[in-house]
mmCIF file of C-alpha atoms in Angstrom:
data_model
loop_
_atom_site.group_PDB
_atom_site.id
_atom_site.type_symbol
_atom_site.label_atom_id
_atom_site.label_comp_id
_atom_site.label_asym_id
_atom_site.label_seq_id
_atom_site.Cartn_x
_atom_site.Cartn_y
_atom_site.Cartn_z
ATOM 1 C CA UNK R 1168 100.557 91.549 84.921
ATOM 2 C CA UNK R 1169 103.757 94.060 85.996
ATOM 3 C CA UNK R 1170 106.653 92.617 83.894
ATOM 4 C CA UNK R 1171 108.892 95.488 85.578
ATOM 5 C CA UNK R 1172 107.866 96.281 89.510
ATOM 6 C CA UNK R 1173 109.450 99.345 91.041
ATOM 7 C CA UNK R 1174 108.212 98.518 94.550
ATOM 8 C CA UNK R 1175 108.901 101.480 96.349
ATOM 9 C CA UNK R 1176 106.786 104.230 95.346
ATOM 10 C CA UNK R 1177 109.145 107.033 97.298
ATOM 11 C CA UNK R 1178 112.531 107.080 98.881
ATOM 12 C CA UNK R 1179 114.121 110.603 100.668
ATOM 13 C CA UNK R 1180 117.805 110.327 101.189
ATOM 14 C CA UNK R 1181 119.661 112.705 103.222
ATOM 15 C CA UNK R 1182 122.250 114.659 100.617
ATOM 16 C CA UNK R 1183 125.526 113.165 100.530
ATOM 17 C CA UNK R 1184 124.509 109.657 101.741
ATOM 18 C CA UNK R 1185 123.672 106.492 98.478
ATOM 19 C CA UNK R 1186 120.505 106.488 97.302
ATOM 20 C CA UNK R 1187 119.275 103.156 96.454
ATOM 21 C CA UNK R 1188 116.515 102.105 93.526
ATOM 22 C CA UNK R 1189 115.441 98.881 93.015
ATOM 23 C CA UNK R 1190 113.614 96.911 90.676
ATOM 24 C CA UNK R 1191 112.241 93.275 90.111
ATOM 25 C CA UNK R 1192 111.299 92.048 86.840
ATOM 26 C CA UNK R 1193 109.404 88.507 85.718
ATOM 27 C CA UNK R 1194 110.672 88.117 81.951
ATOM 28 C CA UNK R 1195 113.442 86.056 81.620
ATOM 29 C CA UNK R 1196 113.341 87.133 78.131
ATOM 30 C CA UNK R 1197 114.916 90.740 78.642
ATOM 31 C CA UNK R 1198 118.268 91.021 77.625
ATOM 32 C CA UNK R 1199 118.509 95.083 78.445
ATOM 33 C CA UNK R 1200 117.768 97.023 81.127
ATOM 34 C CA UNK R 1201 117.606 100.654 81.530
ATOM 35 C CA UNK R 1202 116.987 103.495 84.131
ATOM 36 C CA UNK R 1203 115.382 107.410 82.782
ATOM 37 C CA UNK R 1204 114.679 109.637 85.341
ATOM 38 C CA UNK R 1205 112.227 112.620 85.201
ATOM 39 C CA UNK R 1206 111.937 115.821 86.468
ATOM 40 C CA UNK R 1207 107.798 117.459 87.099
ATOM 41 C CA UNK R 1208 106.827 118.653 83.326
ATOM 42 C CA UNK R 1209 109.617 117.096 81.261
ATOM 43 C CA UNK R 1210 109.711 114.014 79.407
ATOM 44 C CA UNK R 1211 112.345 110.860 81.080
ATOM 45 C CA UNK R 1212 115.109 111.136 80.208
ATOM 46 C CA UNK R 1213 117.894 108.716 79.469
ATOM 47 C CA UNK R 1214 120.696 107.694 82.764
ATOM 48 C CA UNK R 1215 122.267 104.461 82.470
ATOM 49 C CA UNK R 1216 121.913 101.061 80.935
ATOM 50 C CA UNK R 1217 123.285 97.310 81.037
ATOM 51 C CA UNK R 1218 123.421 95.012 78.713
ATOM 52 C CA UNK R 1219 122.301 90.945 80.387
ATOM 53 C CA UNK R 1220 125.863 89.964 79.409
ATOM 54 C CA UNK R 1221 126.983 92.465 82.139
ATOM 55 C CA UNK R 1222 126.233 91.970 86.247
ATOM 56 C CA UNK R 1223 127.572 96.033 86.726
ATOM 57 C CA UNK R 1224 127.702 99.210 84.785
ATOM 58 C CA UNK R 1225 128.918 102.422 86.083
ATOM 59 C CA UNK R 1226 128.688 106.271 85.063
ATOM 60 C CA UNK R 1227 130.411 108.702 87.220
ATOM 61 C CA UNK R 1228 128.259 108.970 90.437
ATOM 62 C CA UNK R 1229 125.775 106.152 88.673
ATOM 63 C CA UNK R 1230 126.078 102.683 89.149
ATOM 64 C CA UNK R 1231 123.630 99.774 87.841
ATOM 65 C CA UNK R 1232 123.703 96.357 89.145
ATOM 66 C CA UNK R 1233 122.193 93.347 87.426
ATOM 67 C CA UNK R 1234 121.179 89.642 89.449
ATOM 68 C CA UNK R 1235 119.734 87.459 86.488
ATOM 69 C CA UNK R 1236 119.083 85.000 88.775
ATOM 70 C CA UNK R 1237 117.180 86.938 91.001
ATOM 71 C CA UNK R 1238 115.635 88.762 88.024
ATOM 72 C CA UNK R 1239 116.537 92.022 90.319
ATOM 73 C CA UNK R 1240 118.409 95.193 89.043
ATOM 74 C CA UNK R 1241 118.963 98.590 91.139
ATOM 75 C CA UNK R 1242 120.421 101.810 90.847
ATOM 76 C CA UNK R 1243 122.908 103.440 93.404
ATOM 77 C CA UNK R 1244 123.637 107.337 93.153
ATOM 78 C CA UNK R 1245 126.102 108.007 95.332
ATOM 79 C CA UNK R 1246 126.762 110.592 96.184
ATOM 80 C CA UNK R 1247 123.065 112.081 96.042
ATOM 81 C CA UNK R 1248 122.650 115.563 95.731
ATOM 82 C CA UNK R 1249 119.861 118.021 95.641
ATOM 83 C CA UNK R 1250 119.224 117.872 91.662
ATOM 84 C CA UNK R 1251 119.015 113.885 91.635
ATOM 85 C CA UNK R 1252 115.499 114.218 93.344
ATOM 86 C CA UNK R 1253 113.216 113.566 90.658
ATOM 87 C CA UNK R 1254 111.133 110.002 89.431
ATOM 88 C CA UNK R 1255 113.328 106.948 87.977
ATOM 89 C CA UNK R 1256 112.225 104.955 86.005
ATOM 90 C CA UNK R 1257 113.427 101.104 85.549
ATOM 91 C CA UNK R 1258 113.001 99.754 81.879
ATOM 92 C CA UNK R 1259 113.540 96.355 80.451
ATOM 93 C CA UNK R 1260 113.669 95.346 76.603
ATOM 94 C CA UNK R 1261 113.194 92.061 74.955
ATOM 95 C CA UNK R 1262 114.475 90.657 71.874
ATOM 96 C CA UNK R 1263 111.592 92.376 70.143
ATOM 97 C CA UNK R 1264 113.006 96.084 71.480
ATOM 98 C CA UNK R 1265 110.112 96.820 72.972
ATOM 99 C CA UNK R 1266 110.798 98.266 76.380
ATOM 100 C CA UNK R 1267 108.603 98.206 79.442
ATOM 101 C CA UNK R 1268 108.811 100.652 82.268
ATOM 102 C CA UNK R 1269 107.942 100.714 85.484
ATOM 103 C CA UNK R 1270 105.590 102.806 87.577
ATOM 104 C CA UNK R 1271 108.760 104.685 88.975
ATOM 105 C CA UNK R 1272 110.122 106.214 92.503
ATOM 106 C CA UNK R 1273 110.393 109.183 93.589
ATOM 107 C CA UNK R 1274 113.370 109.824 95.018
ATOM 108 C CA UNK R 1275 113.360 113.242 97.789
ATOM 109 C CA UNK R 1276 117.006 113.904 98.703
ATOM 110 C CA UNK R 1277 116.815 116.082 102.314
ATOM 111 C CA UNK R 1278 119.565 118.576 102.809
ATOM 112 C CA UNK N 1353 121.328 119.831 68.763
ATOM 113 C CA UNK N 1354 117.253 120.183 69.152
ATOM 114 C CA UNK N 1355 115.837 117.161 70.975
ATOM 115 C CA UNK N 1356 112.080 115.902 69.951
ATOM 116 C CA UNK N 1357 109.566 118.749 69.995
ATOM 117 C CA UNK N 1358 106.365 117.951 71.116
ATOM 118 C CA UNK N 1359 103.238 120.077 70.654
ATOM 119 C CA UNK N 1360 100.927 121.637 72.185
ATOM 120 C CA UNK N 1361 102.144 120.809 75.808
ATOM 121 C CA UNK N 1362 98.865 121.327 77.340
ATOM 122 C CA UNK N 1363 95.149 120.404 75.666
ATOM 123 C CA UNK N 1364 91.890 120.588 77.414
ATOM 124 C CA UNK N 1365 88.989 119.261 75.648
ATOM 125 C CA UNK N 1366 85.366 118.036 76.260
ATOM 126 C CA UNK N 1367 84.757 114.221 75.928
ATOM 127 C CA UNK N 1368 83.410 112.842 72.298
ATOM 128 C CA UNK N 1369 85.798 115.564 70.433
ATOM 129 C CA UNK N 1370 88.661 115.104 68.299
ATOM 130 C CA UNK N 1371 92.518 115.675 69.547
ATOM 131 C CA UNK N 1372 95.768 115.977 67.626
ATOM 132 C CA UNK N 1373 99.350 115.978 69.012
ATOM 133 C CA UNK N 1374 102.226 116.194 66.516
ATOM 134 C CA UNK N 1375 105.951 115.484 67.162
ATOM 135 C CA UNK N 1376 108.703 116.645 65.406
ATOM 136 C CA UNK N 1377 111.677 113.576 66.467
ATOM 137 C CA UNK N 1378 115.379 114.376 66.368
ATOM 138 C CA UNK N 1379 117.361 114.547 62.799
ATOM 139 C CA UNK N 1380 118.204 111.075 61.827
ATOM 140 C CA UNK N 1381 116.232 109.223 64.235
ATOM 141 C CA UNK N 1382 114.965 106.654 62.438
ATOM 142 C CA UNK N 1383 112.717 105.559 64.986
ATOM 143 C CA UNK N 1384 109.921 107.026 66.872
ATOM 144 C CA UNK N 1385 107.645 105.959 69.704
ATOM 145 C CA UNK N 1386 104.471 107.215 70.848
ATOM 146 C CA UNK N 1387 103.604 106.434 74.605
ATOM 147 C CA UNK N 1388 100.961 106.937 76.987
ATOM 148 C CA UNK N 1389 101.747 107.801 80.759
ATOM 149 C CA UNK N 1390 98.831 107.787 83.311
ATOM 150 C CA UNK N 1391 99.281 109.331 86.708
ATOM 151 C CA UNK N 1392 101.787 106.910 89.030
ATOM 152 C CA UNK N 1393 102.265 104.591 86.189
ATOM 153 C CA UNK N 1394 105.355 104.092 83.823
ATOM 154 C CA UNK N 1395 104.996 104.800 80.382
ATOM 155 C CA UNK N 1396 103.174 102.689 78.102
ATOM 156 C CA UNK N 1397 104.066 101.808 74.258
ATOM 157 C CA UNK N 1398 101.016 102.940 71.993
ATOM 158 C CA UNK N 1399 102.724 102.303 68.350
ATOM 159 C CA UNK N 1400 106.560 102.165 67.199
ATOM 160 C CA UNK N 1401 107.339 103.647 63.494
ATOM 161 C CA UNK N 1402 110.465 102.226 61.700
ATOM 162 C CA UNK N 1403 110.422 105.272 59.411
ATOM 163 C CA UNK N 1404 107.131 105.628 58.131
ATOM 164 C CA UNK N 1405 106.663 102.108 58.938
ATOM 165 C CA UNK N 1406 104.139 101.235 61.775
ATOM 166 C CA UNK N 1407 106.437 98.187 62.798
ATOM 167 C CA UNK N 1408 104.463 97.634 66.422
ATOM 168 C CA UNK N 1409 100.602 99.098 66.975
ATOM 169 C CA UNK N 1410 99.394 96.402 68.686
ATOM 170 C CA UNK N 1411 98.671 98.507 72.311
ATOM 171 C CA UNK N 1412 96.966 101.231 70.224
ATOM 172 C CA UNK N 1413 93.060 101.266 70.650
ATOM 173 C CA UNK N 1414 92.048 101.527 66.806
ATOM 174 C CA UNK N 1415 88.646 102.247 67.303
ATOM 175 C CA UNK N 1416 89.678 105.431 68.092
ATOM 176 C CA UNK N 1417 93.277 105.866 68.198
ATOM 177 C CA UNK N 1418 95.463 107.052 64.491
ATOM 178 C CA UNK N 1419 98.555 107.464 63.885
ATOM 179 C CA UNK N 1420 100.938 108.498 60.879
ATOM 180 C CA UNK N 1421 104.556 109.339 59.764
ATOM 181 C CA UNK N 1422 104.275 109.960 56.033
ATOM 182 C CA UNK N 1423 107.616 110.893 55.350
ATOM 183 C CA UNK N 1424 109.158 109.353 58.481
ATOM 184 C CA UNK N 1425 110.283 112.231 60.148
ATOM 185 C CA UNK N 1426 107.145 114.071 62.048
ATOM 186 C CA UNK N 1427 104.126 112.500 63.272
ATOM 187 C CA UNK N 1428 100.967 112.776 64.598
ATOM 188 C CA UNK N 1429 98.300 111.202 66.908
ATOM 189 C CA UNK N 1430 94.826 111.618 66.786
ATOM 190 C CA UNK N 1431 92.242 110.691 68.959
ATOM 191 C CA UNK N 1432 88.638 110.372 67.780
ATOM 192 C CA UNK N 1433 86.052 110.769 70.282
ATOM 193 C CA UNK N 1434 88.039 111.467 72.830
ATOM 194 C CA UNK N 1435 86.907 109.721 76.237
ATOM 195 C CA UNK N 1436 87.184 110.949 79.835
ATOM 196 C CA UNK N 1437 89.756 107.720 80.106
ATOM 197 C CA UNK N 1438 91.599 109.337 77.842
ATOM 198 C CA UNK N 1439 93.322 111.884 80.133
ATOM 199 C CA UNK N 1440 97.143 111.511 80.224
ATOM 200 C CA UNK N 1441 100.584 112.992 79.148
ATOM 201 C CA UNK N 1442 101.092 111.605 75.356
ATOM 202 C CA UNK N 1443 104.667 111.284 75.008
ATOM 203 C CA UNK N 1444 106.908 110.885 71.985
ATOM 204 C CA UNK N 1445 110.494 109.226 71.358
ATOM 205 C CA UNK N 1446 112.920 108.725 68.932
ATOM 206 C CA UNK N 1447 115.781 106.640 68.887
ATOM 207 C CA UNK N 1448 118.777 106.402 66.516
ATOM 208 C CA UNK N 1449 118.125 102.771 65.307
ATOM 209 C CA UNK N 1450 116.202 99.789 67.417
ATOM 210 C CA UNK N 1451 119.134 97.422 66.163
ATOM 211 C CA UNK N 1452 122.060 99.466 67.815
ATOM 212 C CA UNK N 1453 121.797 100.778 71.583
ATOM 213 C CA UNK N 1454 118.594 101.345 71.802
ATOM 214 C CA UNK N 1455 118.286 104.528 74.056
ATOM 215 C CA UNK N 1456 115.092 106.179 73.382
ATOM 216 C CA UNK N 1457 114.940 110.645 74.148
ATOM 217 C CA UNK N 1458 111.640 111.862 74.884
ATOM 218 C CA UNK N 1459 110.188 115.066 74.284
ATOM 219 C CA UNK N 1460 108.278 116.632 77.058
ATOM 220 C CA UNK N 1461 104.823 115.254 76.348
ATOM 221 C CA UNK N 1462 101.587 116.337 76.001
ATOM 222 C CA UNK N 1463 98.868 116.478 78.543
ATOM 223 C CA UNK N 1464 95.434 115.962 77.917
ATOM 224 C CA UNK N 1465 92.487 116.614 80.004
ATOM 225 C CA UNK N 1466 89.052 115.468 78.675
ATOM 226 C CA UNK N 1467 86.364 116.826 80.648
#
C-alpha cells in the first residue's frame, strides 16, 4: 500500500514555462512533507520542505503547496530551466520521523 | 564541507556471496539512514542509527541483512548470501538530528548487481 503516490511517472516542459509535480498521499498522520530531486548516478538530494502547519513554502524559483484536506502537495519550478530536468522525489514524515518517498517523476525540460 | 561518502559505487557479485558497503556520514550527523532504491521506485528505509543506536530496523531482512555503527560515525551493511533480488543502489543518509528539521543528505549510493 503507496502511502506517497507520485502519479505521473514523466513530465517534459518546454524551458521557461512552470513545471508542475504533484503528489497524493493517504496518511493523515504526516505532519512534513518534503521534495529531493536526483540527477542519473547521484544520490537525492534535498529542495524544499513544509511543515503541515503551513499551506505554502517558497525558495527562489521553488514553490511547495500543501491541501491537507485533499491530502495533495505539488511542486512548481518556475521558471524551468535546462538543469532542473532530473527525478523528484515527494517525501512525507510522521511523528515517528520516518519518511516515505515516492516512486518519483522525471521531469524533461525541452529547449 | 565533505558530504556522506559512500563506497564502492559499483559491486558486481554472483548470488549466495557476501557484500559489504560502508559509509562514512557527515561530521556531526548524529543520524544515519541506510536505504534501498529499486529501479522506478522511491527509496526505501532499511534501518535508522541514533548514534550507534539501531533506533528503527524493522524493514531490514535479518536473515540476511547486518548492520553496525560502533562508534556512531561510519557504518556498514552487509549482506549474507546475497540473492539475485538483491540488486539495487544501497544508499546512505545522515541528518543533523531527527528532533530538529529533519533534512536527510545522501551520498551517491551503491549499486549492486547479483548475477
Amino acid at each position: 500500500d503507496q502511502q506517497v503516490k507520485q502519479n505521473s511517472p514523466s513530465l517534459s516542459v518546454q524551458e521557461g514555462r512552470i513545471s508542475i509535480l504533484n503528489c497524493d498521499y493517504t496518511n493523515s498522520m504526516f505532519d512534513y512533507f518534503l521534495w529531493y530531486k536526483k540527477y542519473p548516478a547521484e544520490g537525492p538530494t534535498f529542495l524544499i520542505s513544509i511543515s503541515s502547519i503551513k499551506d505554502k513554502n517558497e525558495d527562489g524559483r521553488f514553490t511547495v503547496f500543501l491541501n491537507k484536506s485533499a491530502k495533495h502537495l505539488s511542486l512548481h519550478i518556475v521558471p524551468s530551466q535546462p538543469g532542473d530536468s532530473a527525478v523528484y522525489f515527494c517525501a512525507a514524515m510522521n511523528r515517528d520521523d520516518k519518511i516515505i518517498f515516492g516512486k518519483g517523476t522525471r521531469l524533461h525540460i525541452l529547449p | 564541507e565533505a558530504g556522506v561518502v559512500q563506497s564502492p559505487r559499483y559491486k558486481i557479485i554472483e548470488k549466495k556471496q557476501p557484500v559489504a558497503f560502508w559509509c562514512n556520514p557527515i561530521s556531526g550527523h548524529n543520524t544515519l539512514y541506510w536505504y534501498r532504491q529499486n529501479l522506478g521506485q522511491g527509496p526505501e528505509l532499511l534501518i535508522r542509527y541514533e548514534n550507534e543506536e539501531a533506533v528503527d530496523d524493522s524493514q531490514l531482512p535479518k536473515d540476511r541483512f547486518s548492520a553496525e555503527r560502533l562508534k556512531g560515525v561510519d557504518s556498514t551493511l552487509k549482506i549474507q548470501p546475497a540473492e539475485l533480488g538483491d540488486s539495487a543502489v544501497y544508499l546512505c543518509a545522515s541528518s543533523l538530528d531527527r528532533r530538529t528539521q529533519n533534512i536527510q543528505y545522501f551520498g551517491a549510493g551503491t549499486r549492486l548487481s547479483v548475477l
